[in-house]
Coordinates of C-alpha atoms in Angstrom, one line a residue:
M1 CA -54.6 -2.2 43.5
N2 CA -51.5 -0.3 42.1
A3 CA -48.5 -0.3 42.3
R4 CA -46.5 3.3 41.6
N5 CA -43.3 4.4 40.4
P6 CA -41.4 7.4 40.5
T7 CA -42.2 8.8 37.2
G8 CA -45.4 9.7 38.0
M9 CA -47.1 6.4 36.7
E10 CA -48.6 3.4 38.4
T11 CA -49.2 0.2 37.4
V12 CA -52.7 -1.4 38.0
T13 CA -52.1 -4.8 39.5
A14 CA -56.2 -5.8 40.2
C15 CA -58.9 -5.7 37.6
D16 CA -61.3 -3.3 39.5
L17 CA -64.9 -5.2 38.6
C18 CA -63.1 -8.7 39.0
G19 CA -60.0 -8.5 40.9
G20 CA -58.4 -10.7 38.7
R21 CA -54.4 -10.4 38.0
G22 CA -54.4 -11.6 34.6
F23 CA -54.5 -8.9 31.5
E24 CA -53.7 -8.8 27.7
L25 CA -52.0 -5.8 26.4
F26 CA -55.2 -4.7 23.3
T27 CA -52.9 -2.0 22.2
L28 CA -49.8 0.7 23.3
L29 CA -50.6 4.7 22.8
H30 CA -48.6 7.2 23.5
G31 CA -50.4 10.2 24.7
A32 CA -49.6 13.9 22.8
F33 CA -50.0 15.9 26.3
S34 CA -47.6 13.9 28.9
G35 CA -45.8 13.2 26.4
R36 CA -45.8 9.3 28.3
T37 CA -46.6 5.6 26.6
F38 CA -50.1 3.6 28.3
G39 CA -50.8 0.1 28.0
I40 CA -54.8 -0.2 27.0
Q41 CA -55.4 -3.8 29.0
R42 CA -58.6 -6.6 29.0
C43 CA -59.3 -8.3 31.5
E44 CA -58.8 -12.1 30.8
S45 CA -61.7 -13.1 33.3
C46 CA -64.0 -10.2 33.1
R47 CA -63.3 -8.2 29.6
L48 CA -63.0 -4.7 31.4
M49 CA -61.2 -3.1 29.6
F50 CA -58.6 0.1 31.0
V51 CA -54.9 1.9 30.9
S52 CA -52.4 0.4 32.7
P53 CA -49.4 1.6 33.3
R54 CA -51.7 4.2 33.9
L55 CA -51.3 8.5 35.4
T56 CA -50.9 9.0 39.5
A57 CA -54.1 11.0 41.5
E58 CA -51.6 13.8 40.9
E59 CA -50.8 13.5 38.0
N60 CA -54.4 13.0 36.8
L61 CA -55.9 15.4 38.9
R62 CA -54.0 18.2 37.1
L63 CA -54.7 17.6 34.1
Y64 CA -58.4 19.0 34.9
S65 CA -56.8 22.7 34.9
Q66 CA -58.7 25.8 32.6
D67 CA -56.5 24.6 30.1
Y68 CA -58.4 21.6 29.9
F69 CA -61.6 23.3 29.8
E70 CA -60.5 25.8 27.2
G71 CA -59.2 23.1 24.7
R72 CA -55.7 23.1 26.0
G73 CA -55.5 20.0 27.6
F74 CA -55.3 16.1 26.3
D75 CA -58.5 16.6 25.3
W76 CA -58.9 19.5 22.8
S77 CA -62.5 18.0 21.9
V78 CA -63.6 19.6 25.5
N79 CA -63.2 23.5 24.2
Y80 CA -65.8 25.8 26.5
A81 CA -63.6 28.7 25.6
L82 CA -65.9 27.8 22.1
L83 CA -69.2 28.2 24.3
E84 CA -71.3 30.3 22.1
R85 CA -69.7 28.8 19.0
T86 CA -71.5 25.0 20.3
A87 CA -74.0 26.7 22.4
I88 CA -76.3 25.4 20.1
E89 CA -75.2 21.3 20.0
R90 CA -74.5 21.5 23.7
R91 CA -78.1 22.5 24.6
R92 CA -79.4 20.3 22.4
E93 CA -77.6 17.4 23.8
S94 CA -78.7 18.6 27.6
L95 CA -82.6 18.8 26.4
G96 CA -81.7 15.1 24.8
I97 CA -80.8 14.1 28.0
I98 CA -83.8 15.8 29.4
A99 CA -85.8 13.8 27.2
K100 CA -84.2 10.9 28.4
I101 CA -85.1 11.2 32.2
R102 CA -88.5 12.3 31.5
A103 CA -89.7 8.8 29.1
L104 CA -88.0 7.1 33.0
R105 CA -89.4 9.4 35.0
P106 CA -92.5 11.5 34.1
G107 CA -92.7 14.5 36.1
N108 CA -91.0 17.6 37.6
D109 CA -91.1 16.7 41.0
L110 CA -87.4 15.0 41.1
S111 CA -84.1 15.9 42.6
V112 CA -81.6 14.9 40.0
L113 CA -77.4 15.2 40.7
D114 CA -75.2 16.1 37.2
V115 CA -71.9 15.1 38.2
G116 CA -69.1 16.1 36.1
C117 CA -71.0 19.4 35.1
G118 CA -69.0 21.1 33.0
L119 CA -69.9 24.8 32.7
G120 CA -73.2 24.3 34.2
D121 CA -75.4 23.3 30.6
L122 CA -77.8 21.0 31.9
L123 CA -78.2 22.2 35.1
I124 CA -79.5 25.5 33.3
E125 CA -82.2 23.4 30.7
L126 CA -82.9 21.8 33.9
R127 CA -84.2 24.7 36.0
R128 CA -85.8 25.8 32.4
A129 CA -87.4 22.5 32.3
G130 CA -89.1 23.5 35.2
Y131 CA -87.4 21.0 37.6
R132 CA -86.3 22.7 40.8
D133 CA -84.7 20.9 43.3
V134 CA -81.2 21.0 40.4
T135 CA -77.7 20.0 42.2
G136 CA -74.4 19.7 40.4
V137 CA -70.6 18.5 41.4
E138 CA -68.1 19.0 39.6
L139 CA -64.1 17.7 39.5
S140 CA -62.3 21.7 38.6
E141 CA -63.3 24.6 40.8
H142 CA -62.9 26.9 37.6
A143 CA -65.9 25.2 35.9
A144 CA -67.6 24.2 39.3
R145 CA -67.8 27.7 39.8
V146 CA -68.5 28.7 36.2
A147 CA -71.4 26.5 36.5
H148 CA -72.6 27.9 40.0
E149 CA -72.7 31.3 38.7
R150 CA -74.1 30.6 35.2
S151 CA -76.8 28.1 36.9
G152 CA -77.3 29.1 40.3
A153 CA -77.5 26.0 41.5
P154 CA -75.9 24.1 44.4
T155 CA -72.4 22.9 43.2
Y156 CA -69.9 21.4 44.1
V157 CA -66.4 21.1 43.8
G158 CA -64.1 17.6 44.1
E159 CA -64.9 13.7 43.4
L160 CA -68.8 12.4 44.0
L161 CA -66.6 9.4 46.2
N162 CA -66.3 12.5 48.1
L163 CA -69.4 14.6 48.3
D164 CA -71.0 15.8 51.2
V165 CA -74.2 16.4 51.0
Q166 CA -75.6 14.8 54.7
E167 CA -78.5 12.9 54.5
Q168 CA -80.0 13.8 51.0
R169 CA -80.6 11.4 48.0
F170 CA -81.5 12.4 44.4
D171 CA -84.0 10.5 42.3
V172 CA -81.7 10.8 39.3
I173 CA -77.8 10.7 39.2
N174 CA -77.1 12.1 35.5
A175 CA -73.1 11.2 34.3
T176 CA -72.8 12.2 31.3
E177 CA -69.2 11.4 29.5
V178 CA -67.9 10.9 33.2
L179 CA -67.0 6.8 33.7
E180 CA -64.8 6.6 31.5
H181 CA -62.1 9.3 33.2
V182 CA -62.5 7.6 36.9
R183 CA -60.2 6.0 38.5
S184 CA -62.5 3.8 40.3
P185 CA -65.7 2.1 38.5
A186 CA -66.4 0.2 41.6
A187 CA -66.2 3.4 44.1
F188 CA -68.1 5.8 42.0
L189 CA -70.6 3.6 41.1
Q190 CA -70.9 2.2 45.2
R191 CA -71.5 6.0 46.1
V192 CA -74.3 6.1 43.6
A193 CA -76.1 3.7 44.9
Q194 CA -76.1 5.3 48.3
L195 CA -77.1 8.4 46.7
L196 CA -80.2 7.3 44.9
K197 CA -83.3 7.3 46.6
P198 CA -85.0 3.8 46.1
G199 CA -86.4 4.0 42.3
G200 CA -84.1 5.8 41.6
I201 CA -82.2 6.1 38.5
F202 CA -78.9 6.3 36.9
V203 CA -78.3 8.0 33.8
Y204 CA -75.1 8.7 31.6
S205 CA -73.4 8.0 28.5
T206 CA -70.2 7.1 27.8
G207 CA -67.9 4.4 24.8
N208 CA -69.3 1.6 24.2
A209 CA -66.6 -0.2 23.4
D210 CA -68.4 -3.8 21.8
G211 CA -70.0 -1.9 19.6
L212 CA -70.0 -1.5 15.7
Y213 CA -67.9 1.3 15.8
A214 CA -65.4 0.7 18.5
R215 CA -64.9 -2.8 16.5
V216 CA -64.6 -2.0 13.3
L217 CA -61.5 1.1 14.2
G218 CA -60.1 -1.3 16.7
K219 CA -57.0 0.4 18.2
R220 CA -58.3 3.3 15.9
W221 CA -61.4 4.3 18.0
P222 CA -61.5 8.1 18.7
Y223 CA -62.2 6.7 22.3
L224 CA -58.8 5.2 23.6
V225 CA -57.8 8.7 24.8
P226 CA -55.1 7.0 27.7
E227 CA -54.6 10.3 29.6
G228 CA -58.2 10.9 31.3
H229 CA -60.1 8.1 29.9
L230 CA -59.1 5.7 32.5
F231 CA -62.1 2.8 31.1
Y232 CA -64.0 1.3 28.6
Y233 CA -67.6 -0.2 29.5
T234 CA -69.4 -3.2 26.9
P235 CA -73.3 -3.2 28.0
N236 CA -71.1 -6.7 30.0
T237 CA -69.2 -4.8 32.2
L238 CA -71.1 -2.3 32.9
R239 CA -73.9 -4.9 34.2
R240 CA -71.8 -6.9 36.6
Y241 CA -70.8 -3.2 37.7
Y242 CA -74.7 -2.7 38.3
E243 CA -74.7 -6.0 40.4
R244 CA -71.4 -6.2 42.4
V245 CA -73.0 -2.8 43.8
G246 CA -77.2 -3.4 44.1
L247 CA -78.4 -1.6 41.5
T248 CA -80.8 -3.2 39.0
T249 CA -80.4 -2.8 35.4
L250 CA -82.8 -1.9 32.4
D251 CA -82.2 -2.7 28.7
V252 CA -84.0 -0.1 26.7
H253 CA -85.3 -3.2 24.6
T254 CA -87.8 -4.1 27.4
L255 CA -89.0 -1.0 28.0
P256 CA -93.2 -0.6 26.9
R257 CA -93.0 0.6 23.4
A258 CA -94.0 3.9 24.1
T259 CA -91.4 4.4 26.2
R260 CA -88.8 2.9 24.1
R261 CA -89.1 4.7 21.5
A262 CA -88.8 7.8 23.6
V263 CA -85.4 6.8 24.9
M264 CA -84.2 5.7 21.9
R265 CA -85.4 9.4 20.5
A266 CA -83.4 11.7 23.6
E267 CA -80.4 8.5 22.7
D268 CA -80.4 9.8 18.7
E269 CA -80.0 13.9 20.2
I270 CA -77.3 13.2 22.8
A271 CA -75.4 11.1 20.0
G272 CA -76.1 13.6 17.1
A273 CA -75.4 16.9 19.7
Q274 CA -71.9 15.3 21.2
L275 CA -70.6 13.9 17.7
R276 CA -71.5 17.6 16.3
Y277 CA -69.9 19.9 19.2
V278 CA -66.8 17.4 19.3
G279 CA -66.0 17.5 14.9
Q280 CA -66.7 21.4 15.8
S281 CA -64.2 21.8 18.6
S282 CA -61.3 18.8 17.8
K283 CA -58.5 18.9 15.2
G284 CA -56.8 17.1 12.9
I285 CA -58.5 13.5 11.8
K286 CA -60.9 13.2 15.3
G287 CA -62.5 16.4 14.2
A288 CA -63.0 15.5 10.3
I289 CA -64.3 12.3 11.7
F290 CA -66.6 13.2 13.6
S291 CA -67.7 16.0 11.8
L292 CA -68.8 13.8 8.8
A293 CA -70.4 12.1 11.5
G294 CA -72.9 14.8 12.7
K295 CA -73.7 15.4 9.5
F296 CA -74.9 12.3 8.9
S297 CA -77.0 12.2 11.5
Y298 CA -78.9 15.8 10.2
A299 CA -79.2 13.3 7.3
H300 CA -82.5 11.4 8.6
A301 CA -80.0 9.5 9.8
G302 CA -79.3 10.0 13.5
R303 CA -80.5 6.1 14.7
L304 CA -78.0 4.6 12.2
V305 CA -75.7 6.6 14.4
T306 CA -76.9 5.7 17.8
L307 CA -77.0 2.4 16.6
A308 CA -73.3 2.5 15.1
V309 CA -71.7 4.2 18.3
G310 CA -73.3 1.2 20.9
K311 CA -75.5 3.5 22.7
Y312 CA -79.1 1.4 23.0
A313 CA -77.4 -0.8 24.2
L314 CA -75.6 0.4 27.1
P315 CA -77.8 -0.5 30.3
I316 CA -79.7 2.2 33.0
G317 CA -79.2 1.8 36.3
V318 CA -82.0 1.2 38.9
K319 CA -81.8 1.3 43.1
P320 CA -84.7 -1.0 44.3
K321 CA -87.8 0.2 45.8
D322 CA -87.9 -1.0 49.2

């Protein structure tokens, strides 16, 4: 539940995860793009972190124009104008995601939905890897059009909540750096659960607010971008979300040894690639920090970087089999 005001901002009055109404202010942040002041709140009951006050849905949608995808939006690290310059790292990220999928669900005879497909990098690599049943959905009409042109895969425009694929269901749903952007994680993950086949998996990447990197930096954690990053998760809050929507939790550390190692190597590749291309795209101190971390991960220390940002601790969602 949200209370609106005439300035294009709204106040969240109930926690999206537990419904609680008691919040503590973590910090106030200034939005460099919008010029507005945002609060980062933490629910006193379940400890979910979220932005309030935040932009209204209408104002939020305006953030994702073509300018956003060309490095002129609220997050400079999203700059597809540098597509060629960052192509190697973006391909490595996609190959890491595919390696993670293969470790968890071997074989190419899978249907895969990429949520927030951007300009289609993962869709391209999935097809190159032999996956034929590949679909994308993207909020930005501009990005969705480019993704379809580049990959040839069916690409829908809009939010996952409104995705109309009739009776089609998916073995794998991927969401790379998407969960932090959604306005209601409960509604988003409920739709994920509906669209997964029994035994299907939900794979993703997002910031871990309980990771060492986040805890050490505190209010200076670069992931705190309140104009567009509306929610910040811990492994525990994600587990609670999965339980709420009917997904079971798969903890990487409980997997068989060979599978666990394959997933961890994939996470190393994903995290390292993300750090390096964000470092190339971002300006100022954020770019410098990410570039340094990216170089560190190149120096045979990728596992340490992934451990520091807390990627391994984030649970995977699984649709129970009938």
